[in-house]
Amino acid sequence: MRALVVDDSKAMRVILSQILRDLHFEVLDACDGLDAVKKLEGQGPIELALVDWNMPNMKGIDFVRHVREQNLRPEMRIVMVTTETEMDYVQQALTAGADEYVMKPFTKDVILEKLGLIGIQVR
Amino acid sequence: MPISSPDFSFIQTLVRERSAIVLEPGKEYLAESRLAPVARSAGLGGIGELVARLRQEPRGQLTEKVIEAMTTNETSFFRDVHPFEALRTNLLPELMKARGKERTLNVWCAASSSGQEPYTIAMIMRESIPALVEWRLRFIATDISQEMLRRSRDGIYSQLEVNRGLPAKYLVKYFEKRGTDWQIKADLRSMIEFKELNLIQGWPAMPPLDIVFIRNVLIYFDLPTKRTILGRIRQAMHPGGYLFLGGAETTLSIDENFKREQAGPSWCYRL
């Protein structure tokens, strides 16, 4: 399985990528929403995207809207992984087409449980 | 500092007498990790001082705190997701048919700890039974710990707790933000009666139970106590009811009146 990690923090990309590699994902990463859109081009199936909210160029929420409105990757499950913890943000993400929502800080178990909830069996 | 052998032995006896939970040799680490915060909050220098105080005042409040600390289990929303999936896909549709005329449903969630399990069941019931308000629902959740019952009734959970296993769509639908915490909305809280119950002491009268969750509890008891508890559950259950145990627990070789049945992706026990 392949996954895309989208976060402007290099440290966060490293942490999330390592969690996913431990689960035997092949991992691509992108530093903002625009970079992520480019990374999707010309790639084979990508089952999962973990997407930060606040990033330069294109925010995570705009990336989610773009992907869902353009129906770019119907197979791709999208999980927002963000420091935004207000109810309104969770609602916005779900309305835009995100499948799940993780609030930072998180543990590896949180990611595992959320993947289970969206039908990605990793254990 | 490690717990001394006599102190561990004292805690073993105290916990066994008060809750019937067996702390086996090798569980010293559990006593140390659970009791150090109790000692600290009581202003004591360590577990040695804590046990000395318990010996002096065995009926004091500190003893209650120690029992609570030693009997509280880890829990999270949708923990081991399969039983809840079984409820949603198999059991609730079957029970809705079977009880469609009288429209009564009785649920018991035992050892409910800080409340995530009963609230998970309540959310699934809300989702699965559209006309739930027209049913006579009795939903009882019990725990030995007053502190856990208070937490459960408040229904307030930290960000880390709602991050664990809870689908975001349920967070939006059934919770309200309270500062940095999240609180279960009042109408979901009002579905559940939280009551104190020590499984080895007298049980209150219960309605005939359609669904019983008693997960990761029996594992801590010795065989005669397991047998007694299962026998009492059997008497309290509706003949068509469903019992859920933890993944490492079974009725086999303990109470042969129960039959193990596949329920969707999970196992349950029926009479």
XYZ file of N, CA and C in Angstrom, chain B residues 58-254:
591
model
N -7.191 0.535 58.153
C -7.650 -0.282 57.019
C -9.018 0.118 56.478
N -9.798 0.868 57.236
C -11.151 1.231 56.763
C -11.218 2.677 56.296
N -10.076 3.306 56.147
C -10.060 4.734 55.800
C -10.264 4.982 54.318
N -10.307 6.280 53.990
C -10.512 6.694 52.593
C -9.367 6.270 51.687
N -8.177 6.199 52.305
C -6.998 5.835 51.516
C -7.136 4.413 50.967
N -7.738 3.531 51.768
C -7.952 2.158 51.304
C -8.846 2.167 50.067
N -9.896 2.990 50.089
C -10.795 3.085 48.926
C -10.010 3.526 47.688
N -9.124 4.509 47.898
C -8.344 5.023 46.755
C -7.419 3.942 46.199
N -6.850 3.142 47.095
C -5.951 2.068 46.648
C -6.736 1.017 45.857
N -7.919 0.656 46.340
C -8.746 -0.333 45.630
C -9.107 0.223 44.247
N -9.476 1.493 44.229
C -9.839 2.101 42.937
C -8.666 2.074 41.972
N -7.500 2.447 42.496
C -6.317 2.509 41.623
C -5.953 1.127 41.088
N -6.141 0.111 41.905
C -5.735 -1.238 41.492
C -6.772 -1.929 40.610
N -7.994 -1.421 40.578
C -9.040 -2.135 39.838
C -9.501 -1.384 38.584
N -8.867 -0.266 38.292
C -9.275 0.518 37.129
C -8.564 0.002 35.883
N -9.357 -0.282 34.859
C -8.776 -0.838 33.636
C -8.629 0.220 32.565
N -7.672 -0.023 31.684
C -7.494 0.879 30.552
C -8.710 0.749 29.634
N -9.157 1.833 29.117
C -10.324 1.782 28.236
C -10.225 2.880 27.192
N -10.962 2.720 26.109
C -11.032 3.801 25.114
C -12.326 3.617 24.336
N -12.721 4.648 23.601
C -13.910 4.517 22.756
C -13.639 3.455 21.692
N -14.645 2.647 21.395
C -14.551 1.612 20.347
C -13.352 0.685 20.552
N -13.034 0.396 21.822
C -11.886 -0.482 22.088
C -12.147 -1.876 21.518
N -11.212 -2.445 20.790
C -11.382 -3.727 20.086
C -12.673 -3.634 19.268
N -12.649 -2.938 18.208
C -13.828 -2.471 17.465
C -14.857 -3.563 17.107
N -14.440 -4.846 17.052
C -15.324 -5.905 16.547
C -16.654 -6.082 17.304
N -16.668 -6.119 18.645
C -17.970 -6.290 19.309
C -18.970 -5.191 18.958
N -18.459 -3.985 18.752
C -19.351 -2.867 18.430
C -19.868 -2.987 17.001
N -18.990 -3.491 16.132
C -19.394 -3.745 14.750
C -20.473 -4.831 14.734
N -20.288 -5.870 15.596
C -21.284 -6.947 15.699
C -22.627 -6.394 16.168
N -22.585 -5.483 17.134
C -23.819 -4.847 17.621
C -24.545 -4.152 16.481
N -23.792 -3.378 15.727
C -24.378 -2.553 14.671
C -24.941 -3.406 13.543
N -24.146 -4.391 13.097
C -24.529 -5.118 11.884
C -25.449 -6.301 12.158
N -25.336 -6.948 13.321
C -26.087 -8.176 13.563
C -27.087 -8.075 14.720
N -26.553 -7.764 15.912
C -27.368 -7.928 17.114
C -28.523 -6.942 17.212
N -28.238 -5.665 16.981
C -29.311 -4.681 17.132
C -30.424 -4.904 16.104
N -30.084 -5.177 14.812
C -31.171 -5.492 13.873
C -31.979 -6.716 14.333
N -31.301 -7.751 14.854
C -32.019 -8.942 15.321
C -32.898 -8.622 16.535
N -32.338 -7.841 17.460
C -33.115 -7.498 18.657
C -34.297 -6.593 18.321
N -34.118 -5.727 17.342
C -35.228 -4.841 16.950
C -36.398 -5.666 16.424
N -36.048 -6.740 15.685
C -37.103 -7.625 15.188
C -37.739 -8.380 16.345
N -36.875 -8.988 17.181
C -37.357 -9.862 18.250
C -38.173 -9.105 19.297
N -37.797 -7.860 19.549
C -38.480 -7.078 20.596
C -39.378 -5.994 19.997
N -39.629 -6.116 18.713
C -40.370 -5.072 17.995
C -41.734 -4.778 18.579
N -42.388 -5.826 19.128
C -43.739 -5.615 19.656
C -43.707 -4.851 20.967
N -42.944 -5.389 21.926
C -42.950 -4.747 23.251
C -42.053 -3.499 23.297
N -41.101 -3.416 22.335
C -40.201 -2.266 22.260
C -39.494 -1.981 23.585
N -38.954 -3.029 24.183
C -38.124 -2.828 25.373
C -36.743 -3.399 25.094
N -35.761 -2.769 25.651
C -34.383 -3.215 25.459
C -33.611 -2.904 26.747
N -32.930 -3.942 27.266
C -32.193 -3.759 28.511
C -30.715 -4.094 28.304
N -29.883 -3.143 28.674
C -28.445 -3.279 28.420
C -27.697 -3.085 29.733
N -26.679 -3.924 29.952
C -25.812 -3.732 31.124
C -24.364 -3.748 30.665
N -23.656 -2.730 31.063
C -22.224 -2.662 30.794
C -21.528 -2.685 32.152
N -20.856 -3.817 32.458
C -20.225 -3.992 33.777
C -18.773 -3.543 33.742
N -18.277 -3.121 34.897
C -16.897 -2.617 34.999
C -16.661 -1.558 33.924
N -17.523 -0.547 33.948
C -17.551 0.418 32.841
C -16.458 1.477 32.936
N -15.653 1.414 33.993
C -14.473 2.279 34.127
C -14.854 3.750 33.898
N -14.158 4.472 33.048
C -14.440 5.897 32.894
C -15.538 6.185 31.868
N -16.232 5.148 31.407
C -17.478 5.368 30.663
C -17.397 5.254 29.153
N -16.185 5.078 28.607
C -16.090 5.068 27.141
C -16.873 3.916 26.522
N -16.871 2.751 27.187
C -17.571 1.607 26.592
C -19.096 1.812 26.560
N -19.745 2.163 27.688
C -21.192 2.392 27.578
C -21.557 3.519 26.615
N -20.743 4.580 26.580
C -21.066 5.652 25.642
C -20.893 5.198 24.184
N -19.911 4.327 23.941
C -19.753 3.779 22.591
C -21.018 3.010 22.205
N -21.503 2.166 23.134
C -22.709 1.383 22.856
C -23.906 2.317 22.637
N -23.992 3.353 23.467
C -25.113 4.301 23.340
C -25.092 4.994 21.972
N -23.896 5.375 21.508
C -23.802 6.035 20.195
C -24.242 5.076 19.090
N -23.810 3.814 19.195
C -24.185 2.834 18.169
C -25.699 2.601 18.189
N -26.279 2.570 19.382
C -27.735 2.382 19.464
C -28.463 3.556 18.825
N -27.986 4.760 19.091
C -28.597 5.945 18.479
C -28.536 5.878 16.946
N -27.390 5.411 16.451
C -27.199 5.343 15.005
C -28.042 4.237 14.371
N -28.192 3.118 15.104
C -28.794 1.919 14.508
C -30.302 1.847 14.676
N -30.812 2.474 15.723
C -32.252 2.385 15.983
C -32.841 3.787 15.847
N -33.344 4.111 14.647
C -33.804 5.488 14.406
C -34.913 5.905 15.378
N -35.807 4.979 15.719
C -36.928 5.337 16.596
C -36.640 4.943 18.044
N -35.388 5.091 18.456
C -35.001 4.653 19.800
C -35.820 5.343 20.896
N -36.197 6.599 20.660
C -36.975 7.325 21.689
C -38.316 6.656 21.955
N -38.789 5.859 20.988
C -40.078 5.182 21.182
C -39.908 3.843 21.913
N -38.669 3.481 22.227
C -38.415 2.220 22.941
C -38.246 2.503 24.432
N -38.624 1.503 25.251
C -38.341 1.600 26.681
C -36.952 1.013 26.891
N -35.977 1.888 26.979
C -34.592 1.438 27.109
C -34.139 1.581 28.557
N -33.585 0.513 29.107
C -32.907 0.597 30.406
C -31.441 0.307 30.127
N -30.591 1.270 30.322
C -29.166 1.099 30.045
C -28.421 1.352 31.357
N -27.909 0.275 31.937
C -27.223 0.378 33.229
C -25.727 0.168 33.004
N -24.928 1.050 33.562
C -23.473 0.857 33.529
C -22.989 0.858 34.972
N -22.151 -0.103 35.331
C -21.711 -0.195 36.729
C -20.194 -0.245 36.819
N -19.701 0.228 37.954
C -18.272 0.113 38.247
C -18.095 0.108 39.763
N -16.970 -0.425 40.186
C -16.676 -0.504 41.618
C -16.214 0.857 42.159
N -15.729 1.718 41.257
C -15.054 2.941 41.678
C -15.972 4.167 41.608
N -16.128 4.833 42.752
C -16.933 6.066 42.796
C -16.334 7.141 41.888
N -15.012 7.190 41.876
C -14.331 8.204 41.061
C -14.629 7.978 39.571
N -14.580 6.702 39.150
C -14.873 6.397 37.749
C -16.333 6.703 37.415
N -17.228 6.427 38.353
C -18.650 6.707 38.121
C -18.892 8.208 37.990
N -18.183 8.978 38.816
C -18.328 10.432 38.730
C -17.849 10.924 37.365
N -16.696 10.414 36.946
C -16.157 10.791 35.625
C -17.137 10.407 34.520
N -17.706 9.193 34.653
C -18.614 8.710 33.610
C -19.859 9.584 33.514
N -20.414 9.933 34.689
C -21.628 10.766 34.677
C -21.335 12.125 34.065
N -20.148 12.679 34.370
C -19.767 13.978 33.785
C -19.575 13.843 32.281
N -19.030 12.694 31.866
C -18.817 12.457 30.433
C -17.828 13.418 29.807
N -16.820 13.837 30.588
C -15.822 14.779 30.069
C -14.523 14.020 29.781
N -14.013 14.190 28.563
C -12.826 13.445 28.136
C -11.796 14.397 27.552
N -10.536 14.019 27.751
C -9.445 14.858 27.246
C -9.319 14.697 25.733
N -8.523 15.571 25.147
C -8.287 15.489 23.706
C -7.674 14.143 23.334
N -6.734 13.668 24.158
C -6.097 12.387 23.854
C -7.131 11.260 23.894
N -8.051 11.346 24.858
C -9.068 10.280 24.962
C -10.025 10.264 23.767
N -10.406 11.445 23.271
C -11.313 11.434 22.109
C -10.561 11.161 20.807
N -9.239 11.335 20.837
C -8.420 10.978 19.669
C -8.381 9.461 19.487
N -8.561 8.720 20.610
C -8.353 7.276 20.589
C -9.610 6.540 20.120
N -9.615 6.110 18.877
C -10.631 5.169 18.415
C -12.013 5.733 18.126
N -12.244 6.997 18.448
C -13.576 7.578 18.248
C -13.701 8.147 16.832
N -14.670 7.669 16.042
C -14.830 8.245 14.708
C -15.144 9.740 14.793
N -14.527 10.520 13.917
C -14.699 11.977 13.969
C -16.165 12.377 13.802
N -16.918 11.607 12.992
C -18.329 11.976 12.785
C -19.117 11.853 14.094
N -18.712 10.920 14.971
C -19.389 10.805 16.272
C -18.945 11.912 17.218
N -17.691 12.336 17.097
C -17.214 13.455 17.913
C -18.077 14.685 17.625
N -18.297 14.943 16.351
C -19.079 16.111 15.936
C -20.527 15.990 16.411
N -21.067 14.791 16.340
C -22.497 14.598 16.604
C -22.837 14.495 18.093
N -21.964 13.880 18.869
C -22.336 13.539 20.250
C -21.542 14.264 21.334
N -20.612 15.134 20.957
C -19.788 15.830 21.946
C -19.914 17.334 21.803
N -19.565 18.026 22.903
C -19.430 19.486 22.869
C -18.049 19.832 23.392
N -17.445 20.871 22.851
C -16.126 21.286 23.332
C -16.291 22.024 24.649
N -15.466 21.660 25.642
C -15.472 22.335 26.943
C -14.050 22.743 27.266
N -13.658 23.969 26.902
C -12.253 24.372 27.062
C -11.399 23.488 26.179
N -10.423 22.821 26.796
C -9.591 21.916 25.992
C -10.150 20.496 26.005
N -11.206 20.265 26.805
C -11.796 18.922 26.891
C -13.057 18.824 26.027
N -13.608 17.623 26.026
C -14.813 17.350 25.243
C -15.826 16.658 26.140
N -17.088 17.122 26.083
C -18.116 16.517 26.931
C -19.208 15.875 26.079
N -19.605 14.663 26.498
C -20.726 13.986 25.855
C -21.979 14.862 26.036
N -22.764 15.024 24.977
C -23.964 15.859 25.066
C -24.955 15.272 26.075
N -25.755 16.174 26.653
C -26.627 15.788 27.767
C -27.604 14.671 27.396
N -28.138 14.689 26.171
C -29.156 13.681 25.857
C -28.557 12.278 25.780
N -27.297 12.163 25.368
C -26.654 10.838 25.361
C -26.308 10.424 26.787
N -25.849 11.389 27.597
C -25.538 11.073 29.002
C -26.778 10.574 29.728
N -27.919 11.163 29.384
C -29.139 10.814 30.121
C -29.664 9.424 29.751
N -29.109 8.819 28.718
C -29.537 7.465 28.339
C -29.069 6.414 29.350
N -27.989 6.719 30.084
C -27.312 5.686 30.875
C -27.424 5.972 32.367
N -27.781 4.932 33.150
C -27.745 5.028 34.616
C -26.406 4.474 35.080
N -25.587 5.292 35.680
C -24.297 4.820 36.201
C -24.464 4.476 37.683
N -24.142 3.234 38.035
C -24.359 2.773 39.409
C -23.129 2.065 39.947
N -22.962 2.154 41.268
C -21.853 1.453 41.907
C -22.197 -0.028 42.034
N -21.267 -0.879 41.655
C -21.479 -2.317 41.820
C -20.139 -3.021 41.976
N -20.008 -3.742 43.098
C -18.863 -4.630 43.297
C -19.336 -6.019 42.881
N -18.724 -6.568 41.844
C -19.219 -7.813 41.242
C -19.273 -8.974 42.222
N -18.476 -8.929 43.288
C -18.490 -10.070 44.230
C -19.422 -9.832 45.416
N -20.076 -8.680 45.441
C -21.059 -8.444 46.505
C -22.469 -8.503 45.918
N -23.470 -8.041 46.689
C -24.850 -8.140 46.237
C -25.094 -7.320 44.974
N -25.877 -7.861 44.062
C -26.243 -7.121 42.851
C -27.637 -6.540 43.029
N -27.885 -5.347 42.506
C -29.250 -4.813 42.561
C -30.141 -5.590 41.585
N -31.459 -5.454 41.755
C -32.382 -6.097 40.810
C -32.161 -5.491 39.433
N -32.113 -6.357 38.422
C -31.939 -5.846 37.064
C -33.070 -6.367 36.189
N -33.405 -5.601 35.147
C -34.416 -6.102 34.211
C -33.794 -7.245 33.397
N -34.608 -8.072 32.707
C -34.030 -9.156 31.899
C -33.115 -8.575 30.814
N -31.856 -8.950 30.856
C -30.849 -8.243 30.059
C -30.749 -8.799 28.640
N -30.862 -7.915 27.663
C -30.712 -8.309 26.259
C -29.254 -8.271 25.818
N -28.517 -7.341 26.354
C -27.110 -7.185 25.974
C -26.290 -6.978 27.245
N -25.248 -7.794 27.418
C -24.349 -7.642 28.568
C -22.915 -7.516 28.052
N -22.261 -6.441 28.425
C -20.828 -6.288 28.154
C -20.098 -6.400 29.492
N -19.247 -7.421 29.626
C -18.395 -7.527 30.815
C -17.033 -7.994 30.312
N -16.293 -7.020 29.795
C -15.073 -7.358 29.052
C -13.818 -7.038 29.855
N -12.872 -7.948 29.758
C -11.578 -7.783 30.422
C -11.730 -7.590 31.928
N -12.647 -8.334 32.506
C -12.905 -8.281 33.937
C -12.674 -9.656 34.550
N -13.328 -10.677 33.954
C -13.236 -12.039 34.514
C -11.787 -12.506 34.595
N -10.986 -12.016 33.684
C -9.578 -12.415 33.610
C -8.845 -12.185 34.949
N -9.346 -11.230 35.737
C -8.679 -10.909 36.996
C -9.141 -11.778 38.177
N -10.198 -12.572 37.962
C -10.754 -13.356 39.076
C -10.301 -14.801 39.028
N -10.344 -15.472 40.198
C -10.027 -16.897 40.197
C -11.240 -17.685 39.690
N -11.036 -18.983 39.463
C -12.064 -19.795 38.790
C -13.415 -19.821 39.520
N -13.432 -20.078 40.855
C -14.748 -20.101 41.533
C -15.493 -18.767 41.409
N -14.730 -17.662 41.483
C -15.379 -16.344 41.376
C -15.919 -16.128 39.961
N -15.130 -16.542 38.947
C -15.617 -16.441 37.560
C -16.927 -17.204 37.412
N -16.944 -18.413 37.989
C -18.125 -19.277 37.859
C -19.338 -18.610 38.523
N -19.114 -18.046 39.699
C -20.213 -17.373 40.412
C -20.749 -16.195 39.597
N -19.834 -15.392 39.075
C -20.262 -14.191 38.332
C -21.025 -14.598 37.067
N -20.500 -15.590 36.334
C -21.187 -16.031 35.115
C -22.569 -16.599 35.438
N -22.674 -17.326 36.569
C -23.975 -17.867 36.984
C -24.971 -16.754 37.269
N -24.503 -15.706 37.894
C -25.404 -14.587 38.207
C -25.805 -13.845 36.930
N -24.869 -13.727 36.001
C -25.202 -13.079 34.722
C -26.275 -13.911 34.015
N -26.085 -15.231 34.034
C -27.029 -16.141 33.372
C -28.441 -15.917 33.909
N -28.539 -15.797 35.225
C -29.863 -15.585 35.832
C -30.455 -14.229 35.459
N -29.568 -13.254 35.249
C -30.064 -11.895 34.947
C -30.387 -11.711 33.466
N -29.912 -12.638 32.621
C -30.072 -12.437 31.172
C -31.435 -12.874 30.659
N -31.921 -12.155 29.665
C -33.087 -12.588 28.892
C -32.675 -13.850 28.126
N -33.584 -14.840 27.977
C -33.184 -16.077 27.278
C -32.605 -15.824 25.879
N -33.018 -14.754 25.232
C -32.491 -14.467 23.886
C -31.358 -13.448 23.895
N -30.769 -13.208 25.065
C -29.776 -12.136 25.177
C -28.388 -12.506 24.685
N -27.545 -11.517 24.656
C -26.175 -11.680 24.160
C -25.181 -11.204 25.221
N -24.148 -12.021 25.433
C -23.090 -11.669 26.388
C -21.779 -11.472 25.636
N -21.106 -10.367 25.921
C -19.782 -10.130 25.339
C -18.720 -10.159 26.429
N -17.687 -10.951 26.187
C -16.533 -10.997 27.088
C -15.327 -10.399 26.371
N -14.220 -10.222 27.101
C -12.987 -9.742 26.473
C -12.396 -10.799 25.558
N -11.493 -10.382 24.684
C -10.902 -11.282 23.703
C -10.183 -12.466 24.331
N -9.647 -12.303 25.537
C -8.889 -13.387 26.183
C -9.755 -14.145 27.193
N -11.073 -13.920 27.155
C -11.957 -14.545 28.149
C -12.955 -15.486 27.468
N -13.435 -16.460 28.224
C -14.398 -17.415 27.681
C -15.263 -17.980 28.810
N -16.398 -18.566 28.412
C -17.215 -19.296 29.398
C -16.873 -20.798 29.367
N -16.116 -21.212 28.343
C -15.815 -22.639 28.167
C -15.088 -23.186 29.393
N -15.534 -24.346 29.835
C -14.980 -25.014 31.019
C -15.257 -24.254 32.317
N -16.048 -23.205 32.250
C -16.404 -22.471 33.472
C -17.906 -22.561 33.682
